[in-house]
Coordinates of C-alpha atoms in Angstrom, one line a residue:
M219 CA 118.8 -7.0 62.1
T220 CA 115.6 -5.5 62.6
G221 CA 112.7 -6.2 60.1
Q222 CA 112.6 -3.0 58.4
A223 CA 116.4 -3.0 57.7
A224 CA 116.3 -6.7 56.5
A225 CA 113.5 -5.7 54.0
L226 CA 115.6 -2.7 52.8
V227 CA 118.7 -5.0 52.5
D228 CA 116.7 -7.6 50.6
R229 CA 115.3 -4.8 48.3
G230 CA 119.1 -3.6 47.8
R231 CA 120.2 -7.0 46.8
R232 CA 117.6 -7.4 44.2
A233 CA 118.5 -3.9 42.8
L234 CA 122.1 -5.0 42.9
D235 CA 121.3 -8.2 40.9
A236 CA 119.2 -6.2 38.5
C237 CA 122.4 -3.9 38.0
D238 CA 120.2 -0.7 39.2
W239 CA 122.9 1.0 41.3
A240 CA 121.1 4.0 42.3
A241 CA 118.1 2.0 43.5
A242 CA 120.5 -0.3 45.5
S243 CA 122.3 2.7 46.9
D244 CA 119.0 4.3 48.0
A245 CA 117.8 1.1 49.8
F246 CA 121.3 0.5 51.5
E247 CA 121.2 4.0 52.5
Q248 CA 118.1 3.8 54.1
A249 CA 118.7 0.4 55.9
R250 CA 121.9 2.2 57.3
A251 CA 119.8 5.1 58.9
S252 CA 118.4 2.5 61.2
E253 CA 121.2 -0.2 61.4
E254 CA 124.9 0.0 60.4
S255 CA 125.3 -3.9 59.9
A256 CA 127.9 -5.8 58.0
E257 CA 125.3 -6.6 55.2
V258 CA 124.2 -3.0 54.9
L259 CA 127.7 -1.6 54.6
D260 CA 128.6 -4.6 52.3
G261 CA 125.9 -4.0 49.9
L262 CA 126.2 -0.2 49.9
G263 CA 129.9 -0.5 49.2
E264 CA 129.2 -2.7 46.2
A265 CA 126.7 -0.2 44.8
R266 CA 129.1 2.6 45.3
Y267 CA 131.7 0.5 43.4
W268 CA 129.5 0.2 40.3
Q269 CA 128.8 4.1 40.6
G270 CA 132.5 5.0 40.4
A271 CA 132.9 6.0 44.1
Y272 CA 135.7 4.0 44.7
A273 CA 137.2 5.5 47.9
E274 CA 133.9 5.5 49.5
S275 CA 133.3 1.8 48.3
A276 CA 136.6 0.8 49.9
A277 CA 136.0 2.6 53.3
L278 CA 132.4 0.9 53.5
R279 CA 133.7 -2.6 52.7
E280 CA 136.7 -2.4 55.0
R281 CA 134.1 -1.5 57.9
A282 CA 131.9 -4.5 56.5
Y283 CA 135.0 -6.8 56.6
A284 CA 135.7 -5.8 60.3
L285 CA 132.0 -6.5 61.2
Y286 CA 131.7 -9.8 59.3
R287 CA 135.1 -11.1 61.1
R288 CA 134.1 -9.6 64.5
R289 CA 130.9 -11.7 64.5
G290 CA 132.9 -14.9 63.2
D291 CA 131.4 -14.8 59.6
R292 CA 134.6 -16.0 58.1
P293 CA 133.4 -16.7 54.7
D294 CA 131.9 -13.2 54.1
A295 CA 134.9 -11.4 55.6
A296 CA 136.9 -13.5 53.1
R297 CA 134.7 -12.6 50.3
V298 CA 134.7 -8.8 51.2
A299 CA 138.6 -9.2 51.3
V300 CA 138.8 -10.5 47.9
H301 CA 136.6 -7.5 46.6
L302 CA 138.9 -5.0 48.4
A303 CA 142.2 -6.7 46.7
Q304 CA 140.4 -6.3 43.4
L305 CA 139.5 -2.6 44.0
H306 CA 143.0 -1.9 45.3
G307 CA 144.7 -3.4 42.5
L308 CA 142.5 -2.1 39.4
V309 CA 141.7 1.3 40.7
Y310 CA 145.0 2.2 42.6
G311 CA 147.4 -0.1 41.5
N312 CA 148.5 -0.7 45.1
A313 CA 150.2 -4.1 45.2
A314 CA 151.0 -3.9 48.9
A315 CA 147.2 -3.3 49.5
V316 CA 146.3 -6.2 47.3
S317 CA 148.7 -8.6 49.0
G318 CA 147.5 -7.6 52.4
W319 CA 143.8 -8.1 51.5
I320 CA 144.1 -11.4 49.7
G321 CA 146.2 -12.4 52.7
H322 CA 143.2 -11.8 54.9
A323 CA 140.9 -13.7 52.7
Q324 CA 143.2 -16.7 52.9
R325 CA 143.5 -16.5 56.7
M326 CA 139.7 -16.2 57.2
L327 CA 139.3 -19.4 55.1
A328 CA 142.3 -21.3 56.6
D329 CA 139.9 -23.3 59.1
C330 CA 136.8 -23.2 57.1
D331 CA 135.3 -26.1 55.2
V332 CA 135.5 -25.4 51.3
C333 CA 133.0 -23.0 50.0
V334 CA 132.2 -20.7 47.2
V335 CA 134.7 -18.0 48.6
H336 CA 137.5 -20.6 48.2
G337 CA 136.8 -20.5 44.7
L338 CA 136.9 -16.7 44.4
V339 CA 140.3 -16.8 46.0
E340 CA 141.6 -19.4 43.8
L341 CA 140.5 -17.6 40.6
F342 CA 142.0 -14.2 41.9
L343 CA 145.3 -16.0 42.6
G344 CA 145.3 -17.5 39.1
A345 CA 144.2 -14.2 37.4
V346 CA 147.3 -12.6 38.8
A347 CA 149.8 -15.4 38.6
S348 CA 152.8 -15.0 36.1
D349 CA 153.1 -18.7 35.6
P350 CA 150.6 -20.2 33.0
D351 CA 150.6 -23.7 34.7
E352 CA 149.4 -21.9 37.7
R353 CA 146.7 -19.7 36.2
E354 CA 145.1 -22.8 34.7
R355 CA 145.5 -24.9 37.8
R356 CA 143.8 -22.3 40.0
A357 CA 141.2 -21.6 37.3
R358 CA 140.2 -25.3 37.0
A359 CA 140.0 -25.5 40.9
A360 CA 137.5 -22.5 40.7
V361 CA 135.5 -24.1 38.2
G362 CA 135.2 -27.4 40.2
I363 CA 134.1 -25.3 43.3
G364 CA 131.5 -23.5 41.2
R365 CA 130.0 -26.4 39.9
R366 CA 130.0 -28.1 43.3
F367 CA 128.1 -25.3 45.0
D368 CA 125.9 -24.2 42.1
A369 CA 127.7 -20.9 41.7
P370 CA 127.3 -20.3 37.8
G371 CA 129.0 -16.9 38.0
L372 CA 132.1 -18.3 39.6
E373 CA 132.0 -21.5 37.3
H374 CA 131.8 -19.8 34.1
D375 CA 134.0 -17.0 34.9
A376 CA 136.6 -19.4 35.7
L377 CA 135.7 -21.5 32.6
G378 CA 136.8 -18.4 30.7
Y379 CA 140.3 -18.4 32.2
V380 CA 140.5 -22.0 31.5
G381 CA 139.6 -21.2 27.8
K382 CA 142.5 -18.6 27.6
A383 CA 145.0 -20.9 29.0
H384 CA 144.1 -23.1 26.3
I385 CA 144.6 -20.6 23.8
E386 CA 148.0 -19.3 25.5
R387 CA 149.3 -23.1 24.6
G388 CA 148.0 -22.9 21.2
A389 CA 144.9 -25.0 21.6
V390 CA 142.8 -22.1 20.1
A391 CA 139.6 -24.1 18.9
D392 CA 139.4 -25.8 22.4
G393 CA 139.8 -22.4 24.2
M394 CA 137.2 -20.5 22.2
R395 CA 134.7 -23.4 22.7
L396 CA 135.0 -23.0 26.5
I397 CA 134.8 -19.2 26.4
D398 CA 131.9 -19.6 24.0
E399 CA 130.2 -21.7 26.7
A400 CA 130.8 -18.8 29.3
V401 CA 129.6 -16.2 27.1
A402 CA 126.4 -18.2 26.4
A403 CA 125.8 -18.4 30.1
V404 CA 125.8 -14.6 30.5
A405 CA 123.7 -14.3 27.3
S406 CA 121.1 -16.6 28.7
G407 CA 121.1 -15.0 32.1
L408 CA 122.4 -17.8 33.9
V409 CA 125.2 -15.7 34.9
S410 CA 123.6 -12.5 36.9
D411 CA 126.7 -11.6 39.0
A412 CA 127.7 -8.1 37.7
W413 CA 131.4 -8.9 38.3
A414 CA 131.5 -12.4 36.9
A415 CA 129.5 -11.5 33.7
G416 CA 131.7 -8.3 33.1
S417 CA 135.0 -10.6 33.6
I418 CA 133.6 -13.1 31.1
W419 CA 133.2 -10.3 28.4
C420 CA 136.5 -9.3 29.1
S421 CA 137.8 -12.9 28.8
L422 CA 136.2 -13.1 25.4
F423 CA 137.9 -10.1 24.1
H424 CA 141.3 -11.0 25.6
A425 CA 141.0 -14.4 23.9
C426 CA 140.2 -12.8 20.5
E427 CA 143.3 -10.5 20.9
M428 CA 145.4 -13.6 21.7
A429 CA 144.2 -15.4 18.8
I430 CA 143.9 -12.4 16.3
D431 CA 140.4 -13.3 15.8
V432 CA 138.7 -9.9 14.5
G433 CA 135.7 -11.6 13.0
R434 CA 134.5 -12.9 16.4
A435 CA 135.5 -9.6 18.2
E436 CA 133.4 -7.7 15.8
Q437 CA 130.4 -10.0 16.2
W438 CA 130.5 -9.4 20.1
L439 CA 131.2 -5.8 20.3
G440 CA 127.7 -4.5 19.8
A441 CA 126.5 -7.2 22.5
V442 CA 129.0 -5.7 24.9
D443 CA 128.1 -2.1 24.1
H444 CA 124.6 -3.0 25.0
Y445 CA 125.6 -4.9 28.1
V446 CA 127.4 -1.8 29.4
E447 CA 124.5 0.6 28.3
R448 CA 122.1 -1.4 30.4
T449 CA 124.4 -2.0 33.5
D450 CA 126.5 1.0 33.4
E451 CA 129.6 -1.1 34.0
L452 CA 132.0 1.3 32.3
P453 CA 135.1 -0.5 33.2
I454 CA 133.9 -3.5 31.2
S455 CA 133.8 -1.3 28.2
A456 CA 137.3 0.0 28.7
I457 CA 138.8 -3.6 29.0
C458 CA 137.1 -5.1 26.0
R459 CA 137.9 -2.1 23.9
M460 CA 141.7 -2.3 25.1
H461 CA 141.7 -5.9 24.0
Y462 CA 139.9 -5.0 20.7
G463 CA 142.4 -2.3 20.3
G464 CA 145.4 -4.5 20.7
L465 CA 143.7 -7.0 18.3
L466 CA 143.2 -4.4 15.5
T467 CA 146.7 -3.4 15.8
S468 CA 147.8 -6.8 14.9
A469 CA 145.5 -7.0 12.3
G470 CA 147.0 -3.8 10.7
R471 CA 143.5 -1.8 11.0
W472 CA 145.7 1.0 12.8
V473 CA 143.1 3.8 12.4
D474 CA 140.4 1.7 14.1
A475 CA 143.0 0.5 16.6
E476 CA 143.9 4.1 17.7
R477 CA 140.1 4.8 18.1
E478 CA 139.4 2.0 20.2
L479 CA 142.5 2.4 22.5
Q480 CA 141.9 6.2 22.8
I481 CA 138.2 5.4 24.1
A482 CA 139.6 2.8 26.4
L483 CA 142.4 5.2 27.8
S484 CA 139.5 7.9 28.5
I485 CA 137.5 5.4 30.5
Y486 CA 140.4 4.0 32.5
D487 CA 141.1 7.6 33.5
D488 CA 137.8 7.7 35.3
T489 CA 137.7 4.0 36.6
Y490 CA 140.6 1.4 36.7
R491 CA 143.5 4.0 36.9
G492 CA 145.8 1.4 38.5
T493 CA 145.9 -0.8 35.4
R494 CA 145.7 2.3 32.8
F495 CA 149.4 1.0 31.7
E496 CA 147.6 -1.8 29.9
P497 CA 146.0 0.2 27.1
L498 CA 149.0 2.6 27.2
L499 CA 151.5 0.0 26.3
R500 CA 148.9 -1.4 23.4
L501 CA 149.2 2.3 22.2
A502 CA 152.9 2.1 22.5
E503 CA 152.9 -1.0 20.3
L504 CA 150.6 0.6 17.7
R505 CA 152.9 4.0 17.7
A506 CA 156.1 1.6 17.1
R507 CA 154.4 -0.1 14.2
Q508 CA 153.4 3.2 12.8
G509 CA 157.2 4.4 12.9
R510 CA 156.5 6.8 15.6
I511 CA 159.2 5.7 17.6
E512 CA 159.9 8.4 20.1
D513 CA 156.1 8.4 21.0
A514 CA 156.4 5.0 21.5
A515 CA 159.3 5.3 23.7
R516 CA 157.5 7.9 25.8
L517 CA 154.7 5.6 26.3
I518 CA 156.9 2.9 27.4
G519 CA 158.6 5.0 30.1
G520 CA 158.4 3.5 33.6
Y521 CA 156.9 0.4 32.3
E522 CA 160.1 -1.1 30.7
D523 CA 160.1 -4.1 32.7
H524 CA 156.4 -5.1 32.1
P525 CA 155.7 -8.3 29.9
L526 CA 153.5 -6.0 27.7
A527 CA 156.3 -3.7 27.0
V528 CA 158.4 -6.3 25.5
L529 CA 157.5 -6.1 21.8
P530 CA 157.2 -2.2 21.6
R531 CA 160.4 -1.7 23.5
A532 CA 162.1 -4.3 21.0
R533 CA 160.7 -2.3 18.1
V534 CA 162.0 1.0 19.7
L535 CA 165.5 -0.4 20.2
L536 CA 165.8 -1.9 16.7
A537 CA 164.8 1.2 15.1
R538 CA 167.5 3.1 17.2
D539 CA 169.9 0.5 16.1
A540 CA 170.4 -0.5 19.8
P541 CA 169.2 -4.0 20.0
D542 CA 171.7 -5.1 22.9
H543 CA 170.3 -2.4 25.2

């Protein structure tokens, strides 16, 4: 890489760390004009992702993956493959692409010494696992790798998942303590990685939803809004409000729940369309509780076998006096 291109890449990376997506995009575009390296395409792809240009981001990072792999840089190739798996899952809901890209990541790391990217793979596989024991095991492995390599974003993101695993098992106080630790790492600036910071906020609100902890969620909602306003990470607002809406539904605050879920759905429409069914099924649960059975049934349509559909679907069947269906 030429000196000029390297300087521009460095400027772009600093802009990404500051969540200044426009400045990052400009720096990487300038670098690309003189040299289309893996680092340039990778950085530009990340900037475009946070600007909501998902198709362009995927194309840029696919090219970056090929260039990293061609020159034998397997950890960076694997890291980009993880990001591509996340993009295809969240934005497009393409399970085959997710499987393909996480498979590439694992293959790239097969003969490598343990590194931070192994932790990213463990955390991704844990996040999508259906077995709670596997989720916790992989999250704990990611925490260990993050600590070993002084990667606070990975460590605390994974710690949030361990906390949620505790809450799933009924150890709410222990789980919340770990999540508070992860959130404190974001609030203090220790976690600067945009993806990890956003994921930690989402873990907090997911935990509040599971524990029906309205007070804690209300205390943090303003901080999340401030974070999203500063970074323009709109998907984070969508996910947090989705969990907050689900929490308010359980707490019986249905007017507030409706508002939060509708806001979440509107943001999902422009961002993580591939997982839009998550706020949709929470809205179905709200409709079922409101006695709007046909509306609930319509929202569930096509997702009857998803775990999130179990409660609203049961309410619909009971309301129709058809519990055996």
